[in-house]
Amino acid sequence: MFRRPLALTAALAALALAASACGGSSDTGSKAPGGLTSVNYVTTATVPGSTQIALYAVPKQMGYFKAEGLEANLKTANGSSAALQVIASGDALATNAEVASTMAAVEQGVQVRTIGSINTSFPWKIGIPAGKSISSPADLKGKKIGVISLASGSNLFTRSFLHENGIDPDKDVKILPVGQGTQAKAALDSGQVDAIALYAELFSQLEQIGMKFSYLTNPALFDGMPSISFTVSAKTLSGKDKDLAVKYTRAAYKGLMFARLNPEAAVDMGLKTFPELAGSGGDTAKRRAELVTLLKAWMTTSTPQTDDPSSWPAWGQLSDEQLKKAATWAVSTGQVKKEPNVSEVFDGSLIKDINTFDHDAVIKDAKDYKIAG
């Protein structure tokens, strides 16, 4: 079993203290012009990416939030613990957080609950750059593995991956922080590390700048294990804001469905909502193609992979088995001291109402959307 990282312990202590002080008493919705209710949604991304495109830009531009009577505002917090603090205090309606992070917060007495999954499969994996003679987990012994940072989920995943494969992460390998993007590429190109742990969208970034990877198969623990999910204050589920959580999440899932069916249109709306996505080179065809590739990579773990939307299951549902896997991982990596009861973390009571939308209408929206110019 791994010891809980000091940074995580400090963050959880601060989260519990802040939640206790705030008491979760403030309202999450307020009146906005046009008869709408203004709600805040918290993200941990300082730079917008695929998550913000699919779950915010698309429903905003397509009027899905407005159709639910909402004016949605996107706010930024510095990490999952800070985001959970914001919703526990009542200063925002919801956030997207790791299920394990929610488990850790609940263990500290913070009253938050996961209400629906975003990832449909676990997004982290270990990539081997072309030219390296690593074809199985056993080949990692004696090697150097890059992670984004020692305080990141990348490090927790890597240590768990190694542990599940009978490899001691403290003795058999070296784990080194290498960042992501061009920084990670430099570490791989120079031989500073032999492999790297990232999620699909970040591997796609590296592939777009010329790198090629093969991937090691994740241990069975990660099959179907939930990761990023919608999370709200527990008080929201028993109060007058419960309906707001249903409406916001329903609109967001419609945006996710649209993005899966028409990623080019989703990127178009992403650029309208977040002009900074264009980067220093501006809104060019090349940049749009790059963003579409990144969005598609993100959706490989965020939406069903069949091409028939009519066969897709209810959005957001998590089984006890899936949550048990997340709890096992959270304990083994020191994120929590003991496995929580499922009911202490996940509340599936909203799933039925969240899914009461016209799927055919969203499919038609995605098919009919025309990109100007």
Tab-separated table of C-alpha atoms in Angstrom:
chain	number	residue	atom	x	y	z
A	1	MET	CA	0.000	0.000	0.000
A	2	PHE	CA	1.239	3.492	-0.813
A	3	ARG	CA	1.506	6.260	1.707
A	4	ARG	CA	-0.800	9.193	1.066
A	5	PRO	CA	1.183	11.963	-0.730
A	6	LEU	CA	1.909	14.946	1.534
A	7	ALA	CA	0.462	17.379	-1.008
A	8	LEU	CA	-2.792	15.406	-1.056
A	9	THR	CA	-2.971	15.271	2.737
A	10	ALA	CA	-2.483	19.032	3.008
A	11	ALA	CA	-5.054	19.736	0.298
A	12	LEU	CA	-7.655	17.509	1.958
A	13	ALA	CA	-7.084	19.116	5.337
A	14	ALA	CA	-7.575	22.558	3.826
A	15	LEU	CA	-10.674	21.342	1.987
A	16	ALA	CA	-12.265	19.950	5.127
A	17	LEU	CA	-11.504	23.123	7.090
A	18	ALA	CA	-12.905	25.394	4.393
A	19	ALA	CA	-16.039	23.302	3.963
A	20	SER	CA	-16.621	23.350	7.707
A	21	ALA	CA	-16.187	27.116	7.831
A	22	CYS	CA	-18.462	27.778	4.863
A	23	GLY	CA	-21.127	25.348	5.958
A	24	GLY	CA	-22.457	24.929	2.431
A	25	SER	CA	-25.241	27.419	3.094
A	26	SER	CA	-25.160	29.734	0.081
A	27	ASP	CA	-27.374	29.375	-2.969
A	28	THR	CA	-26.013	27.863	-6.169
A	29	GLY	CA	-28.472	29.592	-8.496
A	30	SER	CA	-29.536	33.203	-8.915
A	31	LYS	CA	-31.848	35.079	-11.246
A	32	ALA	CA	-30.488	36.204	-14.613
A	33	PRO	CA	-31.992	38.285	-17.443
A	34	GLY	CA	-34.649	36.668	-19.603
A	35	GLY	CA	-36.106	34.638	-16.770
A	36	LEU	CA	-33.045	32.358	-16.659
A	37	THR	CA	-31.317	31.023	-13.567
A	38	SER	CA	-27.602	31.767	-13.399
A	39	VAL	CA	-25.435	28.847	-12.228
A	40	ASN	CA	-21.684	28.452	-11.858
A	41	TYR	CA	-19.773	25.403	-13.029
A	42	VAL	CA	-16.197	24.891	-11.840
A	43	THR	CA	-13.433	23.491	-14.016
A	44	THR	CA	-9.824	22.786	-13.092
A	45	ALA	CA	-8.445	23.593	-16.539
A	46	THR	CA	-6.545	26.889	-16.673
A	47	VAL	CA	-6.510	26.548	-20.473
A	48	PRO	CA	-9.747	25.361	-22.145
A	49	GLY	CA	-9.557	21.980	-23.843
A	50	SER	CA	-11.747	19.169	-25.107
A	51	THR	CA	-13.647	18.846	-21.815
A	52	GLN	CA	-14.697	22.488	-21.936
A	53	ILE	CA	-15.570	22.267	-25.645
A	54	ALA	CA	-17.903	19.283	-25.294
A	55	LEU	CA	-19.437	19.981	-21.892
A	56	TYR	CA	-19.682	23.770	-21.988
A	57	ALA	CA	-19.107	25.397	-25.389
A	58	VAL	CA	-21.447	23.085	-27.314
A	59	PRO	CA	-24.428	23.262	-24.930
A	60	LYS	CA	-23.915	27.024	-24.620
A	61	GLN	CA	-23.747	27.693	-28.358
A	62	MET	CA	-26.521	25.212	-29.206
A	63	GLY	CA	-28.871	26.723	-26.624
A	64	TYR	CA	-29.078	23.538	-24.541
A	65	PHE	CA	-28.439	25.423	-21.304
A	66	LYS	CA	-30.971	28.093	-22.254
A	67	ALA	CA	-33.568	25.435	-23.104
A	68	GLU	CA	-33.208	24.226	-19.512
A	69	GLY	CA	-33.750	27.767	-18.234
A	70	LEU	CA	-30.097	28.218	-17.321
A	71	GLU	CA	-27.413	30.808	-17.855
A	72	ALA	CA	-24.220	28.805	-17.289
A	73	ASN	CA	-21.011	30.458	-16.142
A	74	LEU	CA	-17.650	28.711	-16.265
A	75	LYS	CA	-15.295	29.288	-13.327
A	76	THR	CA	-11.768	27.983	-12.753
A	77	ALA	CA	-10.287	26.410	-9.609
A	78	ASN	CA	-6.728	25.295	-8.958
A	79	GLY	CA	-7.164	21.524	-8.862
A	80	SER	CA	-9.870	19.055	-7.835
A	81	SER	CA	-9.610	19.782	-4.112
A	82	ALA	CA	-10.184	23.490	-4.685
A	83	ALA	CA	-13.086	22.786	-7.051
A	84	LEU	CA	-14.727	20.491	-4.499
A	85	GLN	CA	-14.269	23.220	-1.893
A	86	VAL	CA	-16.151	25.661	-4.101
A	87	ILE	CA	-19.168	23.409	-4.581
A	88	ALA	CA	-19.186	22.274	-0.934
A	89	SER	CA	-19.386	25.937	0.099
A	90	GLY	CA	-22.346	26.496	-2.206
A	91	ASP	CA	-20.552	28.983	-4.455
A	92	ALA	CA	-21.066	26.804	-7.532
A	93	LEU	CA	-23.512	24.145	-8.633
A	94	ALA	CA	-21.167	21.440	-9.899
A	95	THR	CA	-17.693	20.472	-11.033
A	96	ASN	CA	-15.972	17.660	-12.866
A	97	ALA	CA	-13.784	15.721	-10.431
A	98	GLU	CA	-12.033	12.379	-10.191
A	99	VAL	CA	-14.221	9.852	-8.368
A	100	ALA	CA	-11.220	9.025	-6.162
A	101	SER	CA	-10.842	12.718	-5.289
A	102	THR	CA	-14.495	12.804	-4.279
A	103	MET	CA	-13.921	9.712	-2.126
A	104	ALA	CA	-11.003	11.433	-0.421
A	105	ALA	CA	-13.061	14.562	0.219
A	106	VAL	CA	-15.952	12.540	1.652
A	107	GLU	CA	-13.550	10.739	3.995
A	108	GLN	CA	-12.510	14.154	5.297
A	109	GLY	CA	-16.127	15.024	6.028
A	110	VAL	CA	-16.772	17.162	2.958
A	111	GLN	CA	-20.364	16.629	1.844
A	112	VAL	CA	-20.086	16.154	-1.917
A	113	ARG	CA	-21.470	13.444	-4.197
A	114	THR	CA	-20.772	12.135	-7.683
A	115	ILE	CA	-24.003	12.205	-9.704
A	116	GLY	CA	-22.903	10.948	-13.134
A	117	SER	CA	-19.795	9.749	-14.908
A	118	ILE	CA	-18.086	11.597	-17.737
A	119	ASN	CA	-15.410	9.059	-18.644
A	120	THR	CA	-16.766	5.789	-20.014
A	121	SER	CA	-13.385	4.085	-19.620
A	122	PHE	CA	-10.270	4.828	-17.574
A	123	PRO	CA	-8.251	7.433	-19.527
A	124	TRP	CA	-4.684	6.907	-18.268
A	125	LYS	CA	-2.211	4.595	-20.000
A	126	ILE	CA	1.519	4.033	-20.366
A	127	GLY	CA	2.978	4.822	-23.768
A	128	ILE	CA	6.217	3.478	-25.191
A	129	PRO	CA	7.910	5.677	-27.812
A	130	ALA	CA	8.957	4.056	-31.087
A	131	GLY	CA	12.362	2.411	-30.887
A	132	LYS	CA	12.150	1.284	-27.257
A	133	SER	CA	12.306	-2.477	-26.593
A	134	ILE	CA	9.433	-2.503	-24.101
A	135	SER	CA	6.504	-4.739	-24.988
A	136	SER	CA	5.184	-5.826	-21.592
A	137	PRO	CA	4.957	-4.417	-18.060
A	138	ALA	CA	7.820	-6.714	-16.995
A	139	ASP	CA	10.092	-4.895	-19.457
A	140	LEU	CA	9.681	-1.708	-17.393
A	141	LYS	CA	11.965	-3.057	-14.664
A	142	GLY	CA	15.109	-0.980	-14.506
A	143	LYS	CA	13.583	1.692	-16.736
A	144	LYS	CA	12.671	5.350	-16.216
A	145	ILE	CA	9.015	6.325	-16.480
A	146	GLY	CA	7.875	9.894	-17.018
A	147	VAL	CA	4.858	11.376	-15.265
A	148	ILE	CA	3.377	14.869	-15.504
A	149	SER	CA	4.355	15.648	-11.913
A	150	LEU	CA	4.804	13.716	-8.699
A	151	ALA	CA	1.624	15.339	-7.355
A	152	SER	CA	-0.479	14.366	-10.383
A	153	GLY	CA	-2.879	11.552	-11.183
A	154	SER	CA	-0.256	10.484	-13.692
A	155	ASN	CA	2.041	9.461	-10.832
A	156	LEU	CA	-0.716	7.707	-8.868
A	157	PHE	CA	-1.749	5.750	-11.950
A	158	THR	CA	1.835	4.748	-12.745
A	159	ARG	CA	2.497	3.488	-9.237
A	160	SER	CA	-0.759	1.527	-9.234
A	161	PHE	CA	-0.053	0.118	-12.723
A	162	LEU	CA	3.338	-1.128	-11.541
A	163	HIS	CA	1.986	-2.489	-8.257
A	164	GLU	CA	-0.762	-4.426	-10.060
A	165	ASN	CA	1.908	-5.984	-12.296
A	166	GLY	CA	4.118	-7.063	-9.403
A	167	ILE	CA	6.679	-4.281	-9.857
A	168	ASP	CA	7.867	-2.203	-6.915
A	169	PRO	CA	7.529	1.470	-7.982
A	170	ASP	CA	10.125	2.526	-5.398
A	171	LYS	CA	12.796	-0.083	-6.156
A	172	ASP	CA	12.320	-1.530	-9.641
A	173	VAL	CA	11.922	1.678	-11.698
A	174	LYS	CA	12.613	5.395	-11.576
A	175	ILE	CA	9.607	7.722	-11.833
A	176	LEU	CA	10.512	11.201	-13.034
A	177	PRO	CA	8.374	14.351	-13.507
A	178	VAL	CA	8.601	15.516	-17.130
A	179	GLY	CA	5.505	17.670	-17.681
A	180	GLN	CA	3.513	17.317	-20.887
A	181	GLY	CA	3.538	18.518	-24.501
A	182	THR	CA	6.881	19.716	-25.833
A	183	GLN	CA	8.491	19.382	-22.404
A	184	ALA	CA	7.573	15.696	-22.263
A	185	LYS	CA	8.717	15.214	-25.870
A	186	ALA	CA	12.134	16.608	-25.013
A	187	ALA	CA	12.449	14.168	-22.102
A	188	LEU	CA	11.527	11.246	-24.349
A	189	ASP	CA	13.724	12.337	-27.263
A	190	SER	CA	16.754	12.797	-25.010
A	191	GLY	CA	16.329	9.432	-23.319
A	192	GLN	CA	15.664	11.011	-19.936
A	193	VAL	CA	12.730	8.580	-19.690
A	194	ASP	CA	11.907	5.331	-21.503
A	195	ALA	CA	8.111	5.476	-21.172
A	196	ILE	CA	5.475	7.968	-20.095
A	197	ALA	CA	2.081	7.936	-18.381
A	198	LEU	CA	-0.545	10.264	-19.858
A	199	TYR	CA	-4.193	10.231	-20.882
A	200	ALA	CA	-5.415	9.905	-24.470
A	201	GLU	CA	-5.679	13.615	-25.321
A	202	LEU	CA	-2.124	14.327	-24.148
A	203	PHE	CA	-0.735	11.409	-26.159
A	204	SER	CA	-2.575	12.823	-29.160
A	205	GLN	CA	-0.775	16.151	-28.633
A	206	LEU	CA	2.581	14.387	-28.809
A	207	GLU	CA	1.557	12.406	-31.873
A	208	GLN	CA	0.639	15.627	-33.638
A	209	ILE	CA	4.191	16.889	-33.186
A	210	GLY	CA	5.721	13.761	-34.666
A	211	MET	CA	5.927	11.115	-31.941
A	212	LYS	CA	4.680	7.543	-32.268
A	213	PHE	CA	3.728	5.247	-29.401
A	214	SER	CA	2.711	1.718	-28.574
A	215	TYR	CA	0.728	1.177	-25.388
A	216	LEU	CA	0.894	-1.333	-22.569
A	217	THR	CA	-2.356	-3.024	-21.583
A	218	ASN	CA	-3.768	-1.724	-18.320
A	219	PRO	CA	-4.322	-4.220	-15.476
A	220	ALA	CA	-7.849	-5.584	-14.993
A	221	LEU	CA	-8.382	-3.194	-12.067
A	222	PHE	CA	-8.796	-0.341	-14.537
A	223	ASP	CA	-11.340	-2.063	-16.814
A	224	GLY	CA	-14.488	0.031	-16.534
A	225	MET	CA	-13.116	2.014	-13.600
A	226	PRO	CA	-14.638	5.517	-13.481
A	227	SER	CA	-12.501	8.620	-13.486
A	228	ILE	CA	-13.791	12.155	-14.162
A	229	SER	CA	-17.432	12.612	-13.150
A	230	PHE	CA	-19.986	15.310	-12.379
A	231	THR	CA	-19.960	16.179	-8.678
A	232	VAL	CA	-22.260	18.373	-6.585
A	233	SER	CA	-22.766	19.286	-2.942
A	234	ALA	CA	-24.742	16.665	-1.020
A	235	LYS	CA	-27.091	19.472	0.108
A	236	THR	CA	-27.972	20.106	-3.541
A	237	LEU	CA	-29.438	16.604	-3.779
A	238	SER	CA	-31.869	17.205	-0.937
A	239	GLY	CA	-32.652	20.879	-1.518
A	240	LYS	CA	-34.280	23.221	-3.966
A	241	ASP	CA	-31.239	23.173	-6.267
A	242	LYS	CA	-31.625	19.475	-7.081
A	243	ASP	CA	-33.527	20.336	-10.256
A	244	LEU	CA	-30.734	22.687	-11.319
A	245	ALA	CA	-28.249	19.806	-11.115
A	246	VAL	CA	-30.495	17.704	-13.366
A	247	LYS	CA	-30.902	20.518	-15.881
A	248	TYR	CA	-27.229	21.448	-16.046
A	249	THR	CA	-26.010	17.872	-16.372
A	250	ARG	CA	-28.658	17.020	-18.952
A	251	ALA	CA	-27.591	19.950	-21.132
A	252	ALA	CA	-23.924	18.968	-20.724
A	253	TYR	CA	-24.582	15.367	-21.793
A	254	LYS	CA	-26.448	16.668	-24.844
A	255	GLY	CA	-23.338	18.687	-25.660
A	256	LEU	CA	-21.165	15.605	-25.227
A	257	MET	CA	-23.421	13.561	-27.494
A	258	PHE	CA	-23.359	16.307	-30.133
A	259	ALA	CA	-19.554	16.517	-29.955
A	260	ARG	CA	-19.223	12.773	-30.472
A	261	LEU	CA	-21.421	12.915	-33.575
A	262	ASN	CA	-19.944	16.091	-35.105
A	263	PRO	CA	-16.531	16.945	-33.618
A	264	GLU	CA	-15.782	19.503	-36.340
A	265	ALA	CA	-18.879	21.483	-35.383
A	266	ALA	CA	-18.004	21.131	-31.701
A	267	VAL	CA	-14.565	22.646	-32.336
A	268	ASP	CA	-16.199	25.475	-34.290
A	269	MET	CA	-18.325	26.261	-31.231
A	270	GLY	CA	-15.306	25.848	-28.975
A	271	LEU	CA	-13.453	28.548	-30.900
A	272	LYS	CA	-16.457	30.866	-30.672
A	273	THR	CA	-16.646	30.380	-26.918
A	274	PHE	CA	-12.907	30.297	-26.240
A	275	PRO	CA	-11.080	32.335	-28.928
A	276	GLU	CA	-7.804	31.615	-27.124
A	277	LEU	CA	-8.045	28.026	-28.401
A	278	ALA	CA	-6.837	29.347	-31.755
A	279	GLY	CA	-3.398	29.968	-30.260
A	280	SER	CA	-0.798	32.425	-31.526
A	281	GLY	CA	-1.283	31.365	-35.123
A	282	GLY	CA	-4.964	32.306	-35.211
A	283	ASP	CA	-8.071	30.427	-36.332
A	284	THR	CA	-6.663	28.424	-39.248
A	285	ALA	CA	-7.749	25.200	-40.935
A	286	LYS	CA	-4.611	23.544	-39.547
A	287	ARG	CA	-5.413	24.592	-35.996
A	288	ARG	CA	-9.017	23.430	-36.329
A	289	ALA	CA	-7.826	20.032	-37.561
A	290	GLU	CA	-5.487	19.768	-34.560
A	291	LEU	CA	-8.316	20.569	-32.152
A	292	VAL	CA	-10.608	18.031	-33.823
A	293	THR	CA	-7.923	15.345	-33.449
A	294	LEU	CA	-7.510	16.193	-29.768
A	295	LEU	CA	-11.266	16.167	-29.194
A	296	LYS	CA	-11.622	12.781	-30.875
A	297	ALA	CA	-8.831	11.387	-28.703
A	298	TRP	CA	-10.525	12.711	-25.554
A	299	MET	CA	-13.827	11.152	-26.603
A	300	THR	CA	-12.312	7.672	-26.941
A	301	THR	CA	-12.641	7.470	-23.150
A	302	SER	CA	-15.589	9.845	-22.710
A	303	THR	CA	-18.340	8.489	-24.968
A	304	PRO	CA	-19.571	5.111	-26.228
A	305	GLN	CA	-17.527	3.962	-29.202
A	306	THR	CA	-20.334	2.445	-31.267
A	307	ASP	CA	-21.560	4.489	-34.230
A	308	ASP	CA	-25.230	3.853	-33.450
A	309	PRO	CA	-26.406	6.440	-30.882
A	310	SER	CA	-29.670	4.563	-30.406
A	311	SER	CA	-27.693	1.767	-28.736
A	312	TRP	CA	-25.903	4.029	-26.258
A	313	PRO	CA	-26.737	3.376	-22.581
A	314	ALA	CA	-27.992	5.982	-20.145
A	315	TRP	CA	-25.488	8.779	-19.642
A	316	GLY	CA	-23.778	8.913	-16.281
A	317	GLN	CA	-24.718	5.566	-14.719
A	318	LEU	CA	-22.110	3.926	-12.466
A	319	SER	CA	-22.389	0.389	-11.117
A	320	ASP	CA	-21.372	-0.789	-7.661
A	321	GLU	CA	-18.631	-2.856	-9.329
A	322	GLN	CA	-17.176	0.213	-11.041
A	323	LEU	CA	-17.227	2.219	-7.822
A	324	LYS	CA	-15.663	-0.687	-5.932
A	325	LYS	CA	-12.741	-0.614	-8.384
A	326	ALA	CA	-12.314	3.114	-7.877
A	327	ALA	CA	-12.356	2.592	-4.115
A	328	THR	CA	-9.761	-0.190	-4.345
A	329	TRP	CA	-7.524	2.102	-6.383
A	330	ALA	CA	-8.051	5.030	-4.014
A	331	VAL	CA	-7.022	2.904	-1.016
A	332	SER	CA	-4.035	1.291	-2.729
A	333	THR	CA	-2.659	4.676	-3.777
A	334	GLY	CA	-3.193	6.273	-0.382
A	335	GLN	CA	-5.891	8.666	-1.533
A	336	VAL	CA	-8.204	7.296	1.168
A	337	LYS	CA	-7.562	5.254	4.286
A	338	LYS	CA	-10.492	2.880	3.892
A	339	GLU	CA	-12.991	2.007	1.207
A	340	PRO	CA	-16.143	4.140	1.419
A	341	ASN	CA	-19.659	2.845	1.084
A	342	VAL	CA	-20.977	3.391	-2.438
A	343	SER	CA	-23.845	5.530	-1.135
A	344	GLU	CA	-21.348	7.866	0.516
A	345	VAL	CA	-19.864	8.777	-2.851
A	346	PHE	CA	-22.333	8.198	-5.687
A	347	ASP	CA	-25.959	9.264	-5.844
A	348	GLY	CA	-27.637	7.868	-8.939
A	349	SER	CA	-31.088	9.212	-8.131
A	350	LEU	CA	-30.873	11.866	-10.863
A	351	ILE	CA	-29.798	9.589	-13.718
A	352	LYS	CA	-33.333	8.859	-14.957
A	353	ASP	CA	-34.313	12.535	-15.098
A	354	ILE	CA	-30.960	13.566	-16.589
A	355	ASN	CA	-31.579	11.208	-19.499
A	356	THR	CA	-35.061	12.482	-20.312
A	357	PHE	CA	-34.091	14.345	-23.457
A	358	ASP	CA	-34.793	13.793	-27.134
A	359	HIS	CA	-31.773	11.929	-28.457
A	360	ASP	CA	-33.075	12.107	-32.014
A	361	ALA	CA	-33.212	15.910	-31.771
A	362	VAL	CA	-29.547	16.054	-30.717
A	363	ILE	CA	-28.611	13.687	-33.546
A	364	LYS	CA	-30.449	15.970	-35.975
A	365	ASP	CA	-28.725	19.038	-34.517
A	366	ALA	CA	-25.334	17.427	-35.067
A	367	LYS	CA	-26.195	16.381	-38.599
A	368	ASP	CA	-27.638	19.754	-39.608
A	369	TYR	CA	-25.009	22.072	-38.100
A	370	LYS	CA	-23.292	24.158	-40.763
A	371	ILE	CA	-19.908	25.778	-40.166
A	372	ALA	CA	-19.965	29.301	-41.519
A	373	GLY	CA	-17.371	30.093	-44.167
